[in-house]
PDB file of C-alpha atoms in Angstrom:
ATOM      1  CA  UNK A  30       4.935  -2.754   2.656  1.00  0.00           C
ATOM      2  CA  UNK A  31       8.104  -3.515   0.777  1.00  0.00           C
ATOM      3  CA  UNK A  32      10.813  -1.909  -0.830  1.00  0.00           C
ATOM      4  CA  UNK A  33       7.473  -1.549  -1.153  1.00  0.00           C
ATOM      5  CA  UNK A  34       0.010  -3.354  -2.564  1.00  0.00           C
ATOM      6  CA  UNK A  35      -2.220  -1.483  -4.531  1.00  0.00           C
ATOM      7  CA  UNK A  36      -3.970   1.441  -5.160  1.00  0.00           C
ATOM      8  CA  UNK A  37      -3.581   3.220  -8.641  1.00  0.00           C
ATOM      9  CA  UNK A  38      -4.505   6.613  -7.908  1.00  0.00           C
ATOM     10  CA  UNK A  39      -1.887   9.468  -7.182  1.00  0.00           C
ATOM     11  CA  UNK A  40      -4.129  11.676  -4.928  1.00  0.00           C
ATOM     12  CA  UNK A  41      -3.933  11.074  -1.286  1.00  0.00           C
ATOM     13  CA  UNK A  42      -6.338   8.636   0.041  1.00  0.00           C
ATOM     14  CA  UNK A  43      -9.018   9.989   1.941  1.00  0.00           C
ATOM     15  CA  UNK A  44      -9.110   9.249   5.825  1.00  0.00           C
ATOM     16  CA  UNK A  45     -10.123   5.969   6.743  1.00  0.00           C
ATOM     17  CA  UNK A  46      -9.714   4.264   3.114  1.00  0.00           C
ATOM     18  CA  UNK A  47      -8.338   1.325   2.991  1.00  0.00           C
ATOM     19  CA  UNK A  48      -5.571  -0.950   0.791  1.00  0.00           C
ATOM     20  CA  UNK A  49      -3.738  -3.501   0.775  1.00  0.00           C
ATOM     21  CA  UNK A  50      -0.612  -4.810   2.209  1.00  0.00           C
ATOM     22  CA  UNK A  51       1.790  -7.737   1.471  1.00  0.00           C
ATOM     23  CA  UNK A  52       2.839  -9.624   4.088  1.00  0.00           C
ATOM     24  CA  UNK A  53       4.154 -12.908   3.209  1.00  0.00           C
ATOM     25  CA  UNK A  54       4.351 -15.296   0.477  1.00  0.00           C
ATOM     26  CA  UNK A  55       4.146 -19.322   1.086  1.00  0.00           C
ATOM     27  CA  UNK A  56       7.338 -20.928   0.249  1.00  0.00           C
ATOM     28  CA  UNK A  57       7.204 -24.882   0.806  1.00  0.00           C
ATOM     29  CA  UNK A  58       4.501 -27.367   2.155  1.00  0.00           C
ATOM     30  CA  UNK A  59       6.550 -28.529   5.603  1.00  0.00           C
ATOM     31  CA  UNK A  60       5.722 -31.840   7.353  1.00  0.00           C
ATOM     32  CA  UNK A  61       2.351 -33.923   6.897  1.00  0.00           C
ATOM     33  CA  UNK A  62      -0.187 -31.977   9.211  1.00  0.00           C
ATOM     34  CA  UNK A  63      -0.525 -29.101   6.414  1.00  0.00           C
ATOM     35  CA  UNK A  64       2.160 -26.582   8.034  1.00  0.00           C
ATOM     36  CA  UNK A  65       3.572 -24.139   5.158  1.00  0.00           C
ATOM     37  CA  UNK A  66       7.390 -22.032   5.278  1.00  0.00           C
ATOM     38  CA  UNK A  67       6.834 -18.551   5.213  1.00  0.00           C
ATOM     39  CA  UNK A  68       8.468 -15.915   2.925  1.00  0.00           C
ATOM     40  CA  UNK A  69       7.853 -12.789   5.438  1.00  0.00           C
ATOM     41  CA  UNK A  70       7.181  -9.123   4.417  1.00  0.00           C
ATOM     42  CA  UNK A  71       7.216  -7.770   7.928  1.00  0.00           C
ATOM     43  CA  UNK A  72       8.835  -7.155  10.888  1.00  0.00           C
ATOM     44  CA  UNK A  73       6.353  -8.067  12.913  1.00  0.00           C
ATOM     45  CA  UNK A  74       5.486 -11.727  12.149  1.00  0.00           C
ATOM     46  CA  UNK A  75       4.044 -12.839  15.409  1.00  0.00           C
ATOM     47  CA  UNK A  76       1.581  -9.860  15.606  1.00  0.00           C
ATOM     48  CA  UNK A  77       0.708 -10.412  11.899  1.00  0.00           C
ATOM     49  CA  UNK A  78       0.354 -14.023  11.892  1.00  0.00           C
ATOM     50  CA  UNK A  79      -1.343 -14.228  15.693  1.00  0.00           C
ATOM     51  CA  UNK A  80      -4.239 -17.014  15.640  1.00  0.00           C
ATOM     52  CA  UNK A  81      -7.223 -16.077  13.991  1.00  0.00           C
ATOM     53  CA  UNK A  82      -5.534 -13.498  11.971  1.00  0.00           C
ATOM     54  CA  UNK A  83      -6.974 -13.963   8.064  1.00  0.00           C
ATOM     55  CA  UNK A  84      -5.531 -12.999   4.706  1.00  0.00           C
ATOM     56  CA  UNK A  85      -6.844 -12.253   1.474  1.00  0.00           C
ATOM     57  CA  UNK A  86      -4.622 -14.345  -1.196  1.00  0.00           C
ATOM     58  CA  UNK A  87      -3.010 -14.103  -4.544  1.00  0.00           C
ATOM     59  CA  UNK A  88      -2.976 -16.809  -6.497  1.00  0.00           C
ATOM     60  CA  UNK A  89      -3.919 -17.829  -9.988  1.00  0.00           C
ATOM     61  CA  UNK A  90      -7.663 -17.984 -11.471  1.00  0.00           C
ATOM     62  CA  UNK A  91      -7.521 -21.898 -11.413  1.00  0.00           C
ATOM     63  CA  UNK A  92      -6.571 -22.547  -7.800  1.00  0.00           C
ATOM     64  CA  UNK A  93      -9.532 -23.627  -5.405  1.00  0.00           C
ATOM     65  CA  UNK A  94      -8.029 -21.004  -3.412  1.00  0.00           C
ATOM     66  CA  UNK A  95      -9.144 -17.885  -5.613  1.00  0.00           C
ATOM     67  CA  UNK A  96     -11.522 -15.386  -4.339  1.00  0.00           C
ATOM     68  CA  UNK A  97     -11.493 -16.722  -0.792  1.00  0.00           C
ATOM     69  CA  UNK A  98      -9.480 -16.279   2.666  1.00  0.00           C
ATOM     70  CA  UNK A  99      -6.825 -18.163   4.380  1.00  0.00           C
ATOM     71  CA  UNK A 100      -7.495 -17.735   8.564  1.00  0.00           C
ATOM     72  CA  UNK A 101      -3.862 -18.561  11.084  1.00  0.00           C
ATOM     73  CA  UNK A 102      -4.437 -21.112  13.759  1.00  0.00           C
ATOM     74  CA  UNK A 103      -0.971 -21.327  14.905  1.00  0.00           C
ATOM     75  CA  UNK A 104       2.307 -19.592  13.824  1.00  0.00           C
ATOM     76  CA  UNK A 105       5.795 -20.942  15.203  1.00  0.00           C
ATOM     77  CA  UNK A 106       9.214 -20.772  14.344  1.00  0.00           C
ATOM     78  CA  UNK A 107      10.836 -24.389  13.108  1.00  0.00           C
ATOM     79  CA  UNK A 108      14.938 -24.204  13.105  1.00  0.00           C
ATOM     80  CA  UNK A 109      14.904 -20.193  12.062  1.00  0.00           C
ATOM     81  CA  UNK A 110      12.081 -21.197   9.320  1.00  0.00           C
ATOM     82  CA  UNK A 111       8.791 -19.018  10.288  1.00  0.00           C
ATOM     83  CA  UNK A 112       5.917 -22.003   9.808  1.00  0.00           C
ATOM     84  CA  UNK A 113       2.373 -21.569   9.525  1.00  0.00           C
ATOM     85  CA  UNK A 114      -0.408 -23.521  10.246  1.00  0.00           C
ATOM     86  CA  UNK A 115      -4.388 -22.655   8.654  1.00  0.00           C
ATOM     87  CA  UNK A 116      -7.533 -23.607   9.238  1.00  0.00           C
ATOM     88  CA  UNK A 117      -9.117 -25.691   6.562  1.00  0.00           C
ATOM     89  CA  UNK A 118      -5.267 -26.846   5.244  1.00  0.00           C
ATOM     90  CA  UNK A 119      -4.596 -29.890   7.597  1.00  0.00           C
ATOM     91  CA  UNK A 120      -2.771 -32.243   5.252  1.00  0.00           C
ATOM     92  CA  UNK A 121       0.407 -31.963   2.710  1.00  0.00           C
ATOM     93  CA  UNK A 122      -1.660 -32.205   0.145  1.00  0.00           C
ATOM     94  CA  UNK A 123      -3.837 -29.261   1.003  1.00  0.00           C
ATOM     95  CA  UNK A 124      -0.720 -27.414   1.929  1.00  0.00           C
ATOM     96  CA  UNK A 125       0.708 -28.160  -2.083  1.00  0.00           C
ATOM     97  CA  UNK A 126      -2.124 -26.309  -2.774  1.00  0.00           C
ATOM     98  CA  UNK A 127      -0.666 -22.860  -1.102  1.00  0.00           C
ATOM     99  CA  UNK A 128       2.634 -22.763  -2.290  1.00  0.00           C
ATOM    100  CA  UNK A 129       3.915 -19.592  -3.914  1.00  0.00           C
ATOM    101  CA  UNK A 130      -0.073 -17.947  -2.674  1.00  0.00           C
ATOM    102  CA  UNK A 131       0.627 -14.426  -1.809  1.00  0.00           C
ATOM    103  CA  UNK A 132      -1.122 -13.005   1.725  1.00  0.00           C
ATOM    104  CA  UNK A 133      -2.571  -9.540   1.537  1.00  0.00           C
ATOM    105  CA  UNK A 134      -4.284  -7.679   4.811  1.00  0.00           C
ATOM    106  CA  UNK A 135      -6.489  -4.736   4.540  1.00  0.00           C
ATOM    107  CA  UNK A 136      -4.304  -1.581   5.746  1.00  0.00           C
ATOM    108  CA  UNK A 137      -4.993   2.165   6.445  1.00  0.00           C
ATOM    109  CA  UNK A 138      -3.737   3.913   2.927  1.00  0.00           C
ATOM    110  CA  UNK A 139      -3.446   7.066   4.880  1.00  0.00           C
ATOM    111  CA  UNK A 140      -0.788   5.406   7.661  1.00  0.00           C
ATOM    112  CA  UNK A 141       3.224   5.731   6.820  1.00  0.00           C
ATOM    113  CA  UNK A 142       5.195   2.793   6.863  1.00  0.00           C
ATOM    114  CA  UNK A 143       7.341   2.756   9.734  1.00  0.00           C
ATOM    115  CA  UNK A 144      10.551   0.888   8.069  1.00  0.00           C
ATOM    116  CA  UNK A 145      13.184   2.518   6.469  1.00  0.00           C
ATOM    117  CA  UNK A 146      13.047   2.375   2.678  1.00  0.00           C
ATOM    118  CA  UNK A 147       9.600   1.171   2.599  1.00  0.00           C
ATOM    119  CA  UNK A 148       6.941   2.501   0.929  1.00  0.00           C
ATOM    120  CA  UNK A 149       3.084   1.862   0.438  1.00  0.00           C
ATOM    121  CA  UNK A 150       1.771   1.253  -3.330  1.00  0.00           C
ATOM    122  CA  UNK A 151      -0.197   4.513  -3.503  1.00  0.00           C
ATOM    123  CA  UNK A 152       2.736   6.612  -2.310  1.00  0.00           C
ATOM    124  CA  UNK A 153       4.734   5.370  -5.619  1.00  0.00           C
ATOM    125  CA  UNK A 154       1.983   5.607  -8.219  1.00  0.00           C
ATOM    126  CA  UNK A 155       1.778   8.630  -9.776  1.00  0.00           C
ATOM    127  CA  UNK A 156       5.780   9.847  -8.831  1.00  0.00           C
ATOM    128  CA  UNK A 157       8.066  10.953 -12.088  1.00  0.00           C
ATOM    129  CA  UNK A 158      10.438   8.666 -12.818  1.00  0.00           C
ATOM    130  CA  UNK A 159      13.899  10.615 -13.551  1.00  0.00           C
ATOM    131  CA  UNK A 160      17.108   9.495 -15.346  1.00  0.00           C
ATOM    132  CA  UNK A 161      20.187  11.778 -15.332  1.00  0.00           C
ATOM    133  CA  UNK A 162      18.146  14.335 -14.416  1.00  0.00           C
ATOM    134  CA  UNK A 163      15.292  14.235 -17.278  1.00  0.00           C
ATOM    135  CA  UNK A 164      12.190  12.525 -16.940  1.00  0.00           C
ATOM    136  CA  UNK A 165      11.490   9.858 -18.413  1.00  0.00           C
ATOM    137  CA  UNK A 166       8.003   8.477 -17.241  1.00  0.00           C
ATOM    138  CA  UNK A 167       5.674   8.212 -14.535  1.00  0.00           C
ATOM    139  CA  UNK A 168       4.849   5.087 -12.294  1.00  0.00           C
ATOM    140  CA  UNK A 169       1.304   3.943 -13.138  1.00  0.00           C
ATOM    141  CA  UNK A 170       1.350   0.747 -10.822  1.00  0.00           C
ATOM    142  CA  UNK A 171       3.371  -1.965  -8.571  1.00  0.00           C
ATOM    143  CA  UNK A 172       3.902  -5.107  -9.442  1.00  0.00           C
ATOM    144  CA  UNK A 173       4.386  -7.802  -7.135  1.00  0.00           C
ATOM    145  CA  UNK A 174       6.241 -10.797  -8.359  1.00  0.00           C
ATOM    146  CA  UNK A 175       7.481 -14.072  -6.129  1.00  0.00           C
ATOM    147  CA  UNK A 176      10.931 -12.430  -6.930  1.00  0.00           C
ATOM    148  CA  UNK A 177      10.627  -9.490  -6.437  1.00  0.00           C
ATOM    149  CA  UNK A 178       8.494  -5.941  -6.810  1.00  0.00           C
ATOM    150  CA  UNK A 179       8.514  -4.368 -10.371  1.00  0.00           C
ATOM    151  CA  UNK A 180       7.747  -0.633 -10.717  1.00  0.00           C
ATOM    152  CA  UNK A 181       5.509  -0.246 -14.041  1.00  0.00           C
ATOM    153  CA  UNK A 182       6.575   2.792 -15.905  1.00  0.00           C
ATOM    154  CA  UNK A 183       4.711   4.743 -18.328  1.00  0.00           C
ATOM    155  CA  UNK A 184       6.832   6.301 -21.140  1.00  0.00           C
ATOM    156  CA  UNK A 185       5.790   7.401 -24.019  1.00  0.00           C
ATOM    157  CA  UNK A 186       3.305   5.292 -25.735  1.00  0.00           C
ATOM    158  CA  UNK A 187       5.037   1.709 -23.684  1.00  0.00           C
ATOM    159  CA  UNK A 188       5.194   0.109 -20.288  1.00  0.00           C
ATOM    160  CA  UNK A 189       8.809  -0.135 -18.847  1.00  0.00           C
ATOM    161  CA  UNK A 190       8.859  -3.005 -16.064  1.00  0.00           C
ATOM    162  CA  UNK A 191      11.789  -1.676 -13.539  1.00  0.00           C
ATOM    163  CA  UNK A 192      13.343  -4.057 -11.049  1.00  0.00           C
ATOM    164  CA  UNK A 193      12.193  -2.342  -7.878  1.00  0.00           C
ATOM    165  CA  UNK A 194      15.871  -2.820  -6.178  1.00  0.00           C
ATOM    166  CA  UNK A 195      18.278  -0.210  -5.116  1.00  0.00           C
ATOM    167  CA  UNK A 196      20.801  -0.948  -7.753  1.00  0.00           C
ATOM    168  CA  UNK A 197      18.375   0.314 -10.449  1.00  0.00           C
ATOM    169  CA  UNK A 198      16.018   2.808  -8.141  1.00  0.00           C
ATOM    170  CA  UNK A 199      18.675   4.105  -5.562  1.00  0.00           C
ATOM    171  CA  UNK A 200      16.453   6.758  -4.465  1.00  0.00           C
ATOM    172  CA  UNK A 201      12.519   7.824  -3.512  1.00  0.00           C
ATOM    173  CA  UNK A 202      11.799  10.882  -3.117  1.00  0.00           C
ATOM    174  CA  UNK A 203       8.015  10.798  -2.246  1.00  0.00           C
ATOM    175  CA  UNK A 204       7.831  14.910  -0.848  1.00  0.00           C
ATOM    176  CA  UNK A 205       9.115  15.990  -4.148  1.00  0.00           C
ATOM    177  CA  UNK A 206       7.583  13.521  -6.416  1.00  0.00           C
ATOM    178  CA  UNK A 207      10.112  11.673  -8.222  1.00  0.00           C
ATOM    179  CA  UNK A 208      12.365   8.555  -8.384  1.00  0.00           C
ATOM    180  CA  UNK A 209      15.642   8.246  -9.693  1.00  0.00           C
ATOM    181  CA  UNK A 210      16.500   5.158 -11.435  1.00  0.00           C
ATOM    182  CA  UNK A 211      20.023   4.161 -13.251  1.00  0.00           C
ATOM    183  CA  UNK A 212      18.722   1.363 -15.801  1.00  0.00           C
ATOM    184  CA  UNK A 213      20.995  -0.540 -18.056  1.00  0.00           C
ATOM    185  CA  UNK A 214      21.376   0.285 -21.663  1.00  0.00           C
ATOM    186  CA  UNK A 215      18.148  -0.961 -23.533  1.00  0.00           C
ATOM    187  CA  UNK A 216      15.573  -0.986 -20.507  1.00  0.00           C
ATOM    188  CA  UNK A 217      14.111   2.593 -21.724  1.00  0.00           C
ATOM    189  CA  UNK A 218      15.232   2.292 -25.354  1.00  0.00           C
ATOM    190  CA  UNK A 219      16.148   0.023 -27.944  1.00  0.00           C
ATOM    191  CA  UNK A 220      19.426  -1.086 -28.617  1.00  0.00           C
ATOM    192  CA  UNK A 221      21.087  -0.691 -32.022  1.00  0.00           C
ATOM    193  CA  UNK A 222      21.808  -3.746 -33.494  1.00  0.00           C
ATOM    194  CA  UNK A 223      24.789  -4.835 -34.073  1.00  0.00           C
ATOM    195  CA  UNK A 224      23.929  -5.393 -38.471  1.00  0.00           C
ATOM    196  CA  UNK A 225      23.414  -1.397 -38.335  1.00  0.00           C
ATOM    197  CA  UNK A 226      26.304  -0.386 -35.979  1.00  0.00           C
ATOM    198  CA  UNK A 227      28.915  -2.552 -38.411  1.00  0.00           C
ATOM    199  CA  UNK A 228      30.331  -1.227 -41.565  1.00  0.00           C
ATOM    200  CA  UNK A 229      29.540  -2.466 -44.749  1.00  0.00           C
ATOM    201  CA  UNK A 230      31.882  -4.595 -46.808  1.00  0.00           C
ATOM    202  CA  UNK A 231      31.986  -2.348 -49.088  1.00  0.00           C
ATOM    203  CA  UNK A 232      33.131   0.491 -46.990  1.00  0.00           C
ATOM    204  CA  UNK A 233      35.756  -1.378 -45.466  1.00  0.00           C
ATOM    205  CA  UNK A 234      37.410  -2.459 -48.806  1.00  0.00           C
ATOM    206  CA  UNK A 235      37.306   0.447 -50.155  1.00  0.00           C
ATOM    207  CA  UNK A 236      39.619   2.389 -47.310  1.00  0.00           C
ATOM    208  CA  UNK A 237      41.587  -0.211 -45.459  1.00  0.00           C
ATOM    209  CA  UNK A 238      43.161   1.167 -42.339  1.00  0.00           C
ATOM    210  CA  UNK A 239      47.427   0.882 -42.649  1.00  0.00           C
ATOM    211  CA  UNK A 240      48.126  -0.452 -39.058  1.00  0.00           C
ATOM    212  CA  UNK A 241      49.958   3.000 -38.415  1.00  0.00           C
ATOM    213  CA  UNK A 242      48.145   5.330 -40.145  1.00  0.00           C
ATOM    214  CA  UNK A 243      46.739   8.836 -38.522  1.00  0.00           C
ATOM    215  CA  UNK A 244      43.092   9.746 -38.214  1.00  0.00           C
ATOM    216  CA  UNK A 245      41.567  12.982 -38.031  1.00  0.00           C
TER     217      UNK A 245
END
């Protein structure tokens, strides 16, 4: 949950299915016993981070950590810093390993989100995309980046990448389908450049402009 995990189909998932759901991102290895600063997706950090609670991870193909779990043996709070401790990760070195891994939990794709301006993955794919009122595309998937979420937009024949923040997407509109975005100039087109916008010598000398002279 986030302003906005993944599931790439528009249709509603059936009952019971399951997806997943970011919770957290590790920030910064913290002391020598292999405790890691949390970057936390969730109002609910204690109950998600309670001992024994394990997460699926993201992190690249050549970490030792790909493909397998990462279990909570003790969660605390360190000058307003949520800290995490894990089993298997009991030294700084270990913990080096971790940083910027993204945690993932299995969640019901059928349940709402309970926060306000929050929304699951499969609830945005599949939504038109609309810019002063035309469409322009259709969301085909979420990305999540350390920075921040990107909504991937199909339009046309490309892949727009959309800052999912409410200065570019102010609203969601998941009963009627859509999104509204407000991009800047050159996110959903090219931009002229400047060689074909300027006149051409040519032009110029041959009608100079008198400082005071009319135009049509």
């Amino acid at each position: 949950m986030s302003r906005t995990t993944d599931v790439a189909e528009k249709a509603t998932p059936p009952e019971g299915a399951k997806t997943q759901l970011r919770v957290g991102r590790l920030v910064k290895a913290h002391g020598l016993k292999g405790a890691l600063k949390l970057e936390l997706y969730t109002d609910d950090p204690a109950g998600r981070f309670a001992p024994g609670s394990t997460f699926t991870l993201q992190v690249p193909e050549s970490s030792a950590w790909h493909r397998k779990t990462l279990t909570v043996r003790e969660f605390r709070w360190m000058n307003t810093h949520p800290v995490a401790f894990f089993e298997g990760v009991d030294d700084r070195d270990a913990a080096e390993g971790l940083v910027k891994a993204i945690l993932w939990i299995d969640a019901d794709a059928t349940a709402q989100p309970i926060e306000e301006d929050a929304w699951y993955d499969h609830q945005l794919v599949g939504l038109d995309v609309v810019r002063d009122g035309v469409s322009v595309g259709t969301i085909v998937r979420v990305d999540h980046m350390p920075a921040q979420d990107l909504l991937i937009i199909k339009a046309g024949e490309n892949e727009v990448m959309v800052p999912f923040v409410a200065a570019i997407v102010p609203e969601v509109d998941v009963a009627a389908g859509r999104v509204t975005v407000t991009p800047p100039p050159g996110l959903f087109e090219d931009l002229a450049d400047d060689a074909d916008e300027a006149p051409s010598d040519d032009a110029g000398a041959a009608e100079p402009s008198a400082p005071d002279a009319q135009t049509d």
